[in-house]
Coordinates of C-alpha atoms and ligand atoms in Angstrom, one line a residue:
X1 CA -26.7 -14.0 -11.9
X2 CA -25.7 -10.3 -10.2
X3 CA -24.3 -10.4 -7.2
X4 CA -26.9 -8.1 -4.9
X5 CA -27.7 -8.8 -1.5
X6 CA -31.3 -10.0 -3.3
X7 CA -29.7 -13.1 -5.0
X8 CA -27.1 -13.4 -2.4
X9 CA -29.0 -17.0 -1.1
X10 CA -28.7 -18.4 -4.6
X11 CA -25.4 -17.4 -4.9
X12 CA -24.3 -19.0 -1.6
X13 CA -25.6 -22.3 -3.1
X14 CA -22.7 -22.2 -5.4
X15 CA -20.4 -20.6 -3.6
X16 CA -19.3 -19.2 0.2
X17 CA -20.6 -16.2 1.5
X18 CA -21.5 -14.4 4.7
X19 CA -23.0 -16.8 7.1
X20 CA -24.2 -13.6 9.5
X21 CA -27.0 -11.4 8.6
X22 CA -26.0 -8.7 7.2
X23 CA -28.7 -6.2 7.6
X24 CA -28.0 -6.7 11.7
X25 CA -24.5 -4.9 10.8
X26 CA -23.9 -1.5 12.1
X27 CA -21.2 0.7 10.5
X28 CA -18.2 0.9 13.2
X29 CA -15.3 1.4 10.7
X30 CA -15.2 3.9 7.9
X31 CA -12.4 2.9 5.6
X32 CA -11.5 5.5 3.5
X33 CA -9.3 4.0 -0.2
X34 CA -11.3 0.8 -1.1
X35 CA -8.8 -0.5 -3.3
X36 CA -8.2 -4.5 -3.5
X37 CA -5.8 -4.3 -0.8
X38 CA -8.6 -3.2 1.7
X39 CA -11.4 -5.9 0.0
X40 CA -8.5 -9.0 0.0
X41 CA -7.5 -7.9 3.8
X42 CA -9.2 -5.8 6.6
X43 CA -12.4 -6.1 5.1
X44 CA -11.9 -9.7 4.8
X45 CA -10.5 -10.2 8.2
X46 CA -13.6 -8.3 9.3
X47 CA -16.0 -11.0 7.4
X48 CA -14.4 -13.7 9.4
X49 CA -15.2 -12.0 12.3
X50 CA -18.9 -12.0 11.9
X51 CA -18.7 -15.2 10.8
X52 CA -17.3 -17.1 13.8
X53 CA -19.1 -14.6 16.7
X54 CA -21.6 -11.4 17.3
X55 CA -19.5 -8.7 16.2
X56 CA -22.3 -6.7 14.9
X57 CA -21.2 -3.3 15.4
X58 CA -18.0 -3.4 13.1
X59 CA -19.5 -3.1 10.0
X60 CA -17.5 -1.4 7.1
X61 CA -18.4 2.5 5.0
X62 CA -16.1 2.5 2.3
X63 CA -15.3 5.8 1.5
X64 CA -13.5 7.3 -1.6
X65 CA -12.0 10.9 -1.6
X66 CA -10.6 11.4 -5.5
X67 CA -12.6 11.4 -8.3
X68 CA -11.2 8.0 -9.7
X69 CA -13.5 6.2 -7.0
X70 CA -16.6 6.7 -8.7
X71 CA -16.0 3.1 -10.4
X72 CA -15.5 1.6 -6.9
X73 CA -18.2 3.3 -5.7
X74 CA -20.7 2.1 -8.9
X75 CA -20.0 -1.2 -8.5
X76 CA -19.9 -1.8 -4.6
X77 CA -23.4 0.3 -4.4
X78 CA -24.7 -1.7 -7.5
X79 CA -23.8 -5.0 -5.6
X80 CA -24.8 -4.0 -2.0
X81 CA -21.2 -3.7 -1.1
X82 CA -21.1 -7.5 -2.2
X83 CA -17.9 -8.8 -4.1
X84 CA -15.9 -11.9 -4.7
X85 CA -12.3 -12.4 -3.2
X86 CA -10.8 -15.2 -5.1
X87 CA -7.6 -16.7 -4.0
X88 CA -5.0 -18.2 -5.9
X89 CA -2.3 -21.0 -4.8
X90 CA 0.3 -21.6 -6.2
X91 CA -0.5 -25.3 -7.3
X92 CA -3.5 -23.6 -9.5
X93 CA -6.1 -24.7 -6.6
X94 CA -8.4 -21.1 -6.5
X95 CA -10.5 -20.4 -3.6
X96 CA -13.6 -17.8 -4.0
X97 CA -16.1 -16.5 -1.8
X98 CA -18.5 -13.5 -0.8
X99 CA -17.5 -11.0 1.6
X100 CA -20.2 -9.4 2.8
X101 CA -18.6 -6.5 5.8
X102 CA -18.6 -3.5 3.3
X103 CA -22.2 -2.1 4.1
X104 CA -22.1 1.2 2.6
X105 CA -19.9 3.6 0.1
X106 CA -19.7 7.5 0.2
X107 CA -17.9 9.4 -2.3
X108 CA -16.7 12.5 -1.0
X109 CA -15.3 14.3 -3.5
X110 CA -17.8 16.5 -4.4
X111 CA -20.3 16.1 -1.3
X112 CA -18.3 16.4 1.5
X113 CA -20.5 16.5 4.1
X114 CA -22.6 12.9 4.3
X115 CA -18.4 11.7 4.9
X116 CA -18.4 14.0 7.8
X117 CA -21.2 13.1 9.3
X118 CA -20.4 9.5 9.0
X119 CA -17.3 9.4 10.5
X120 CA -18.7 11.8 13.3
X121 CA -21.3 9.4 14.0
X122 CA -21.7 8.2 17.4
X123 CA -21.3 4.2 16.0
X124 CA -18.3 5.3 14.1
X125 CA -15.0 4.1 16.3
X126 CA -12.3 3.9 13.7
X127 CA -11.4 5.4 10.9
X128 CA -8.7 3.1 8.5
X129 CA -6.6 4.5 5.5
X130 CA -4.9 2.4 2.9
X131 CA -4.2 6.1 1.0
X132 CA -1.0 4.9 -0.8
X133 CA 2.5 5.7 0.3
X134 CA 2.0 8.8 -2.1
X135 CA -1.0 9.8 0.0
X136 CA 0.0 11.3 2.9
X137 CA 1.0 14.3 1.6
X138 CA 4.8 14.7 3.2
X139 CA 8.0 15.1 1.4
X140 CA 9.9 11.9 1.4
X141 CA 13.5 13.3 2.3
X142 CA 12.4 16.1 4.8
X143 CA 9.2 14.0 6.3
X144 CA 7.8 17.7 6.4
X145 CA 3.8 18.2 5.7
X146 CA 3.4 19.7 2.3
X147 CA 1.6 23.0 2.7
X148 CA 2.2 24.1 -1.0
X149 CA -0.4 21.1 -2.2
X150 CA -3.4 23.5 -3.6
X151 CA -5.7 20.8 -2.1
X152 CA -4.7 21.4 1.5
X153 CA -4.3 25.3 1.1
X154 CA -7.9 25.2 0.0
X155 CA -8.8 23.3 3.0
X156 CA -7.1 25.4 5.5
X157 CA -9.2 28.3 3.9
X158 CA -12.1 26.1 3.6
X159 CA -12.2 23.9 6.4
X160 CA -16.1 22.9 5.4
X161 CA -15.2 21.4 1.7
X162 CA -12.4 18.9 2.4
X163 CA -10.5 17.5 -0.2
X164 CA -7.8 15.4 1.4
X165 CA -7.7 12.7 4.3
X166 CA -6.5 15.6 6.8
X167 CA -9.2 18.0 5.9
X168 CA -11.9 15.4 6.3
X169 CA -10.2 13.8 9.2
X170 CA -9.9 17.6 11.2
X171 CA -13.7 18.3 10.5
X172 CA -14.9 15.1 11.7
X173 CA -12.7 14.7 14.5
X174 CA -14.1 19.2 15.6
X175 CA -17.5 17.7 15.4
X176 CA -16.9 15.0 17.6
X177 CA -15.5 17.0 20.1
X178 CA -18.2 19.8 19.9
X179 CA -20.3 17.6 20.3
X180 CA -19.1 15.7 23.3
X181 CA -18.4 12.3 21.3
X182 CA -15.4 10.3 21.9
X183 CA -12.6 10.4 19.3
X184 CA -12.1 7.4 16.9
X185 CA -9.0 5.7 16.3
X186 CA -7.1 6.7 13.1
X187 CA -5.8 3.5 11.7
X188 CA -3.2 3.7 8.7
X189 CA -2.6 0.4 6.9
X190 CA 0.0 2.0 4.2
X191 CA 3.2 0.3 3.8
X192 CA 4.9 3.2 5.4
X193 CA 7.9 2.7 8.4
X194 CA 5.6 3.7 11.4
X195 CA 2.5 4.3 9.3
X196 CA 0.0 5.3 12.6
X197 CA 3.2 7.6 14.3
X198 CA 3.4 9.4 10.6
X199 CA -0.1 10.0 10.4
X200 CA -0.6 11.6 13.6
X201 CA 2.2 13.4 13.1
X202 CA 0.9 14.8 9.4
X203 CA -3.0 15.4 10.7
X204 CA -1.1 17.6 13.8
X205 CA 0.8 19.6 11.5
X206 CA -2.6 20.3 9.6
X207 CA -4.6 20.8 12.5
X208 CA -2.0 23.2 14.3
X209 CA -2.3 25.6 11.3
X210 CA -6.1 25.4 11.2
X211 CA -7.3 24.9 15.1
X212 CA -4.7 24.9 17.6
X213 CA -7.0 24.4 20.2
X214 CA -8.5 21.2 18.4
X215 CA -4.9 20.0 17.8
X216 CA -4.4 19.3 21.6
X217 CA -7.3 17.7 21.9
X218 CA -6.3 15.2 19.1
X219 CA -2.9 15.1 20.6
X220 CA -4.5 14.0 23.9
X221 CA -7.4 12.4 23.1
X222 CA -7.0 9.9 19.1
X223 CA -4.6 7.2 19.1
X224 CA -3.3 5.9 16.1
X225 CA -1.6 2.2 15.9
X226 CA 0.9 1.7 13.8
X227 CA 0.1 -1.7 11.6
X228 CA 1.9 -4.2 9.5
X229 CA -0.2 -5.5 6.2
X230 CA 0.3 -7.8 4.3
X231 CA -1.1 -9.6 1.4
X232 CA -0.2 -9.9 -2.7
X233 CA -3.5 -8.0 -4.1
X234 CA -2.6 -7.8 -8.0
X235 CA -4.7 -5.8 -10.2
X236 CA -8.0 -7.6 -11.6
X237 CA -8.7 -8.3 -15.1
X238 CA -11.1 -9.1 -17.4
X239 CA -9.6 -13.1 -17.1
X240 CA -11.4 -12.5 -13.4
X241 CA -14.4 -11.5 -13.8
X242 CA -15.0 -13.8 -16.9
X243 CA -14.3 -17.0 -14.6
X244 CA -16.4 -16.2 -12.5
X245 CA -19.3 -15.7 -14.9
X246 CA -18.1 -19.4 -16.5
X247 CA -17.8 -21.2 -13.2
X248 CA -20.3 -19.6 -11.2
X249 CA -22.6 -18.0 -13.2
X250 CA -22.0 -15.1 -11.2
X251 CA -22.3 -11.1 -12.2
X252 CA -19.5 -9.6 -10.4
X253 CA -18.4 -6.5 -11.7
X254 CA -15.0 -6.1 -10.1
X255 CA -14.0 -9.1 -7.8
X256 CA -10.5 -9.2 -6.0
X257 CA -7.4 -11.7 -6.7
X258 CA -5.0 -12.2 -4.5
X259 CA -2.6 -14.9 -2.6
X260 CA -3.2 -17.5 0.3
X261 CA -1.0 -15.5 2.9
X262 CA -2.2 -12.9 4.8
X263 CA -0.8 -11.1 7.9
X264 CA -1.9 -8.6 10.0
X265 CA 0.2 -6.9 12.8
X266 CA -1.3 -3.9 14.7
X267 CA -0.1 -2.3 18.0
X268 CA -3.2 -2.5 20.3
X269 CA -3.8 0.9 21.2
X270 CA -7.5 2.3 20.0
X271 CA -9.4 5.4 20.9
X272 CA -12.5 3.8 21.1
X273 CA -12.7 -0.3 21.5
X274 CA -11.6 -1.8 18.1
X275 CA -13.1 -5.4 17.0
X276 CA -11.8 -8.9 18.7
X277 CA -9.6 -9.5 15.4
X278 CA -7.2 -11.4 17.5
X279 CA -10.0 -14.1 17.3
X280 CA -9.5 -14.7 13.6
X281 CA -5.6 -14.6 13.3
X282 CA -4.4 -10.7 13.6
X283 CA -1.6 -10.2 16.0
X284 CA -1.9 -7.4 18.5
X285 CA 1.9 -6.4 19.8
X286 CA 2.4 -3.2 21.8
X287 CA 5.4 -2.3 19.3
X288 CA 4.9 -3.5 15.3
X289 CA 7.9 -1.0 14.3
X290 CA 10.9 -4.5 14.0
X291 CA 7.5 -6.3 12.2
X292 CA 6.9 -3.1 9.7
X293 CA 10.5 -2.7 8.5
X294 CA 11.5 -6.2 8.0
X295 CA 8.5 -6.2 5.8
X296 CA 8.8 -3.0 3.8
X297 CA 12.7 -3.8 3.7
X298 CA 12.8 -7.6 2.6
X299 CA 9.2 -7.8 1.3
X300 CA 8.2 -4.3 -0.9
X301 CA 11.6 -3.7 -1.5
X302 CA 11.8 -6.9 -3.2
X303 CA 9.2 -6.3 -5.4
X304 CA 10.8 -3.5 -6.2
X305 CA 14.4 -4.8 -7.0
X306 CA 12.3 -7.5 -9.2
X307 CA 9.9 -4.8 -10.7
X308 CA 12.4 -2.0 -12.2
X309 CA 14.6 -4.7 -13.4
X310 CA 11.8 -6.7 -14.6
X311 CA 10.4 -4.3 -16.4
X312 CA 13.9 -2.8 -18.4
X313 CA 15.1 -6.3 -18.7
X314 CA 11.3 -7.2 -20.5
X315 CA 9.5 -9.5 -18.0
X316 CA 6.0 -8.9 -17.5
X317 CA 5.0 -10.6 -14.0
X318 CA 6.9 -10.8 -10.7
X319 CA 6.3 -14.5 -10.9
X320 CA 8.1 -14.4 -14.8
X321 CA 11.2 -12.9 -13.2
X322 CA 11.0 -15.9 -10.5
X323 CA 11.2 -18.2 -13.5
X324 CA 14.8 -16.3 -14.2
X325 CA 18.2 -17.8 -11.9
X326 CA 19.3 -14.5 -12.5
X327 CA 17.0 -12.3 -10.9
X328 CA 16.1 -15.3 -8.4
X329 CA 20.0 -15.4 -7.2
X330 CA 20.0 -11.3 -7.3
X331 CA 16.6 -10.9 -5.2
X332 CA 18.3 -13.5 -2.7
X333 CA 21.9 -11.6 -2.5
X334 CA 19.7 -8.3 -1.8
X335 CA 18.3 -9.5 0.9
X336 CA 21.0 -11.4 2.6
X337 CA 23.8 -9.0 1.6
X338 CA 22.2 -5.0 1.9
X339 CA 18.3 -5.7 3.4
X340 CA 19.3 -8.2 6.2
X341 CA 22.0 -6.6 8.0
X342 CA 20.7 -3.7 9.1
X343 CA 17.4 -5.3 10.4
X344 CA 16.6 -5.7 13.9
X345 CA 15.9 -9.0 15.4
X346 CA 12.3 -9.7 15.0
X347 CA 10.5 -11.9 18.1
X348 CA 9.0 -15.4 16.7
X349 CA 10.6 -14.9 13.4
X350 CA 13.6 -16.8 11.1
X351 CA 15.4 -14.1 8.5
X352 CA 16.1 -17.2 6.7
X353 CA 12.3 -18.7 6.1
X354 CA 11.0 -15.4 6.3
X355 CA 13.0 -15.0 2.9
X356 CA 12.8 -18.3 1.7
X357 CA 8.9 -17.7 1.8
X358 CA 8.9 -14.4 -0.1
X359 CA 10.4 -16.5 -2.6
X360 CA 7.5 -19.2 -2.5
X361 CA 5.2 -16.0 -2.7
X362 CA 6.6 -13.9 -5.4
X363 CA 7.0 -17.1 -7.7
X364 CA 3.3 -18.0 -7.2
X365 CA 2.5 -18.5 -11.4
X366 CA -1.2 -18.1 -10.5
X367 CA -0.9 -14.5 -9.1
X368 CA 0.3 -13.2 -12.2
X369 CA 1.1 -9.6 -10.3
X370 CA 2.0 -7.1 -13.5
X371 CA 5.9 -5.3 -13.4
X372 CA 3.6 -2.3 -13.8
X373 CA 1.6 -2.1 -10.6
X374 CA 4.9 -2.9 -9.0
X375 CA 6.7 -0.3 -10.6
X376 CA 3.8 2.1 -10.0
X377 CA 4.4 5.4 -8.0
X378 CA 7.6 4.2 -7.6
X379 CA 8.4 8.0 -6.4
X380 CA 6.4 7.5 -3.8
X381 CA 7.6 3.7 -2.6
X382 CA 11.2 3.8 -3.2
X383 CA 12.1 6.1 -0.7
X384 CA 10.1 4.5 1.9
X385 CA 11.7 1.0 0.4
X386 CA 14.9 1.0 -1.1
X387 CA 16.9 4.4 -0.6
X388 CA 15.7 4.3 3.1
X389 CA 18.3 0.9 2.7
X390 CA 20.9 2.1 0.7
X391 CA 21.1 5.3 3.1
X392 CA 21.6 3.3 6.5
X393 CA 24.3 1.1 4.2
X394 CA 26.6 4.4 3.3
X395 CA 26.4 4.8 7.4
X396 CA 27.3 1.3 7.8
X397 CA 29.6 0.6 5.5
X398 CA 27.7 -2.1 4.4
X399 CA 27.3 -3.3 0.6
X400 CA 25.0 -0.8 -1.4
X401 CA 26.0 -2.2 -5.4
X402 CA 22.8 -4.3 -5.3
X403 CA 20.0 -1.5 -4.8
X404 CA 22.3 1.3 -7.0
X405 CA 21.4 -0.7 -9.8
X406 CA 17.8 -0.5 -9.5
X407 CA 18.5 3.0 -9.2
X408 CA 20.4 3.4 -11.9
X409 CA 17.6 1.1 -13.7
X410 CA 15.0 3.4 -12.2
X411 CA 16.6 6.5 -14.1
X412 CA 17.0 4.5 -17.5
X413 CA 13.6 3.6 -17.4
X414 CA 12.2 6.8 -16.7
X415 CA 13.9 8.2 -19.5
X416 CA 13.6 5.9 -22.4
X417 CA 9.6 4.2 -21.5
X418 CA 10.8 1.4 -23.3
X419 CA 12.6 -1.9 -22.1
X420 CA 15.7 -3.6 -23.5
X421 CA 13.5 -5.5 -26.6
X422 CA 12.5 -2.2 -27.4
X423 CA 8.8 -3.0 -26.3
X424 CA 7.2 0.3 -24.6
X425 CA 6.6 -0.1 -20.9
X426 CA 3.7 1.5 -19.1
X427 CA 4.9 4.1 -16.5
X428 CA 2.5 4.9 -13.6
X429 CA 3.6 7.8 -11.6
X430 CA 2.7 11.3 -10.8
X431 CA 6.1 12.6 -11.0
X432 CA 6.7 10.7 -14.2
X433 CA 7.3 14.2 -16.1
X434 CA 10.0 15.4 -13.3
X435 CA 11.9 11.8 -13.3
X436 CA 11.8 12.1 -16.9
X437 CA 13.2 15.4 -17.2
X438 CA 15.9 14.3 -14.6
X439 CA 16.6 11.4 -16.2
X440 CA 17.2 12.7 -19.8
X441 CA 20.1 15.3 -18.2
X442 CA 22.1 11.6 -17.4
X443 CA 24.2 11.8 -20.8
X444 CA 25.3 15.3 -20.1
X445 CA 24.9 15.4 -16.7
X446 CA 25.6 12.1 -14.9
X447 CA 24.1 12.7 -11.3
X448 CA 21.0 14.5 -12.7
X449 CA 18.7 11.7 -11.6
X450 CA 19.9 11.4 -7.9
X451 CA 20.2 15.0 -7.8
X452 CA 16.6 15.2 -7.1
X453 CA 16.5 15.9 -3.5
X454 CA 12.5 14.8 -2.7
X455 CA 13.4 11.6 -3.6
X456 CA 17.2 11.0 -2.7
X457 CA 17.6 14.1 -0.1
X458 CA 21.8 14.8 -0.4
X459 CA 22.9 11.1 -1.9
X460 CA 24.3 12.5 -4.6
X461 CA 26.6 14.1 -2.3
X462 CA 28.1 11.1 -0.9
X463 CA 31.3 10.3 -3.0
X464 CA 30.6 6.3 -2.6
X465 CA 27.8 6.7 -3.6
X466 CA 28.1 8.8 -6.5
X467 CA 30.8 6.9 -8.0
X468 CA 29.1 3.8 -7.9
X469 CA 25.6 5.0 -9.4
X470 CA 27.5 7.2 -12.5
X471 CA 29.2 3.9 -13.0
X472 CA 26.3 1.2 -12.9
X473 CA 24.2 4.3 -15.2
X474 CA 26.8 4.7 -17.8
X475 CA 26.5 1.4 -18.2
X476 CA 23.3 0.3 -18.5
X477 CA 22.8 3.2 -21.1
X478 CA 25.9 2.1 -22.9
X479 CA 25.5 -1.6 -22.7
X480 CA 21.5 -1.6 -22.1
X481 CA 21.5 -5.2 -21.0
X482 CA 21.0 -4.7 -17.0
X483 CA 21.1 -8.6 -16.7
X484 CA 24.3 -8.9 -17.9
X485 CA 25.0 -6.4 -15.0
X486 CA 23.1 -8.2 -12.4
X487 CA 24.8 -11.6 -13.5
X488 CA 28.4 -9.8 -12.9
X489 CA 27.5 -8.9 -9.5
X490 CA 26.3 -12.9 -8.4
Ligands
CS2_501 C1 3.8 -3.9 -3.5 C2 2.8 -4.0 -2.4 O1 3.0 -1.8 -4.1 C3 3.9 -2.5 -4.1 O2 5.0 -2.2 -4.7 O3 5.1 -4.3 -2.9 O4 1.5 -3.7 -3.0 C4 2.7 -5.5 -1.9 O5 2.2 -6.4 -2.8 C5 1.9 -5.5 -0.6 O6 2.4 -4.6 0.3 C6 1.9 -6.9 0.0 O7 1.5 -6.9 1.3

């Protein structure tokens, strides 16, 4: 059976769904980047909501902005902005149910101005992101906006066919204000150090150059919370969709996997009201900045130390490199010895179980969460992650062996696309060309990788540093067995 809002009451004989009517729902937050991460969190969250009280005017417009939404779009239009979360524990139990808060999808790549209108409309009170790290358009080691992207210097001459969050953002936010309408919120949910400070900071610089007059009014008058997310989204696949269709007898054309935990930290300051969310387990804090770090630092970072790694060494999963001591004692002695020490005390929570769950989490065998979506963009995420670490550890004098060697991995597996069995590994990243141009330099010229100042700003100036990483590279090219170097570091 499809999943449409027409067979939605058969459906729920089978299986969960919205217990609210959904055609009372009014659209009060325009989500723009409906990727799983949205579906298995916010939009989730937002489900629960209208399931346990009247929250009818925070109804969900997806909206996507690049031409790769289209499929998003298809399907969530198709299904009445119905889909399946299905969550996975780790003792193989699997929990699935319809969410029913996205009402709506706009694409806006090519009609800009049905997004505009949206987002100016009077009902409309935030506006949420999850853009990707490599989405906000700054360079990682200055934090400067790009103006060279082509897509924003044809917005700033074309303020009426946006192409990018900030030009779509700017022309919403002038109507509202021509027209008398309060500002909405502007609500990143990126796993970026201060996401909602960084986004306001990024839109400013836009909007200065375009309307300075606007800009104040922005400045004075659209808050934006920074947030802490998090939940284990991997990719779906085909394995998905077919179990549903076995067990249920359900039509869903792209459903969303992902694990039991969830967490949601936001500072509570909105523009416009914002939904009770504290009423279905989202914390509201007046400072998330001590939540966000630990997470990116312990949490992404780990993925990270387990991805590159995983995928030179060979292992497919996160949860396959969970099944190795090696990389299970080398994930710990991260943490403990280079992530830990330069965090800051975080209220209500243990270091210790925080890690100790990250551990239950990443070995979950049911999650299955690919090297490869890990490893993704890593241009954009290790910055933000991992070098952010290793940077504070050179001022610390504090131990830094641990994360060179996922750089040094990093480089290796830039240049060769293929792992230590010789099996080709699939490399995500809009800056693969640049990396692997770097990265090919290492035999002649050692520091080539690190040299690349977007991504590593002036490491390769810092003699520790530099020593260390020509080291740990010459070997991994000359050995190319990174375990055995991880194993001599335990
Ligand atoms: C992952 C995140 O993209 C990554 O590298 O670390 O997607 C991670 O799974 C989420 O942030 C978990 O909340």
């Amino acid at each position: 059976m499809q999943l449409n809002q027409k067979n939605l009451g058969l459906i729920t004989n089978v299986l969960s769904g919205p217990k609210y009517d959904r055609k009372r729902l009014k659209i009060g937050m325009v989500h723009i980047g409906v990727g799983g991460f949205h579906r298995a969190h916010q939009a989730l969250y937002t489900h629960q909501l209208q399931d346990k009280m009247d929250a009818s005017e925070w109804g969900i417009c997806g909206i996507g902005l690049r031409s790769g939404d289209q499929k998003i779009h298809d399907v969530l239009k198709n299904q009445d902005g119905l889909y399946t979360l299905i969550i996975k524990h780790p003792d193989g139990t699997i929990e699935s149910q319809i969410i029913g808060s996205i009402l709506d999808f706009l694409l806006g790549h090519d009609t800009p101005g049905p997004v505009i209108e949206r987002m100016a409309d009077p009902a409309t009170k935030i506006v949420s992101l999850t853009i990707t790290e490599g989405g906000y358009n700054f360079n990682p080691s200055t934090g400067e906006f790009d103006f060279e992207n082509p897509d924003i210097r044809h917005e700033l001459s074309n303020p009426n066919s946006p192409k990018t969050v900030y030009g779509f953002l700017t022309a919403a936010l002038k109507k509202r204000r021509d027209e008398g309408l309060p500002a909405f919120t502007v609500m990143s949910c990126d796993n970026i150090q201060h996401n909602g400070d960084m986004t306001r900071e990024m839109l400013l610089s836009f909007t200065r150059k375009l309307d300075p007059e606007l800009a104040k009014w922005i400045e004075n008058e659209v808050q934006f919370p920074n947030t802490m997310v998090d939940r284990i989204t991997p990719v779906t696949t085909q394995a998905d969709i077919t179990y549903l269709q076995d067990t249920y007898g359900i039509e869903d054309a792209w459903p969303v996997t992902c694990e039991p935990f969830i967490q949601w930290v936001v500072e509570d300051r909105f523009s416009n009201g914002r939904p009770e969310f504290e009423k279905v387990g989202v914390q509201f804090v007046t400072d998330v900045k001590p939540y966000e770090k630990m997470k990116l630092r312990l949490l992404n970072a780990g993925h990270s130390v387990l991805g590159i790694l995983g995928a030179i060494h060979g292992h497919k999963t996160i949860n396959a490199c969970m099944e190795d001591k090696i990389f299970v004692a080398y994930l710990r002695a991260f943490m403990d010895k280079e992530a830990s020490p330069i965090l800051d005390e975080v209220k209500g929570i243990d270091l210790e179980s925080y890690k100790d769950s990250l551990e239950t989490r990443f070995a979950n065998p049911n999650i299955k969460d690919s090297v490869s979506r890990i490893c993704s963009e890593s241009s954009a995420k290790l910055p933000k992650f991992l070098i952010a670490t290793l940077q504070e550890n050179l001022i610390e004098g504090g131990s830094i062996q641990f994360a060179t060697l996922v750089i040094a991995a990093w480089c290796y597996y830039s240049d060769k696309g293929i792992n230590h069995q010789g099996e080709p590994i699939e490399i995500i990243d809009v800056m693969h060309a640049e990396l692997q141009q770097a990265a090919k330099r290492t035999k002649t010229e050692p520091l080539a990788f690190i040299k690349q100042e977007s991504l590593f700003g002036d490491l390769a100036k810092n003699e520790r540093f530099a020593q260390l990483y020509v080291a740990t590279v010459q070997q991994i090219y000359k050995d190319r067995d990174s375990r055995k170097q991880m194993q001599s570091m335990l």
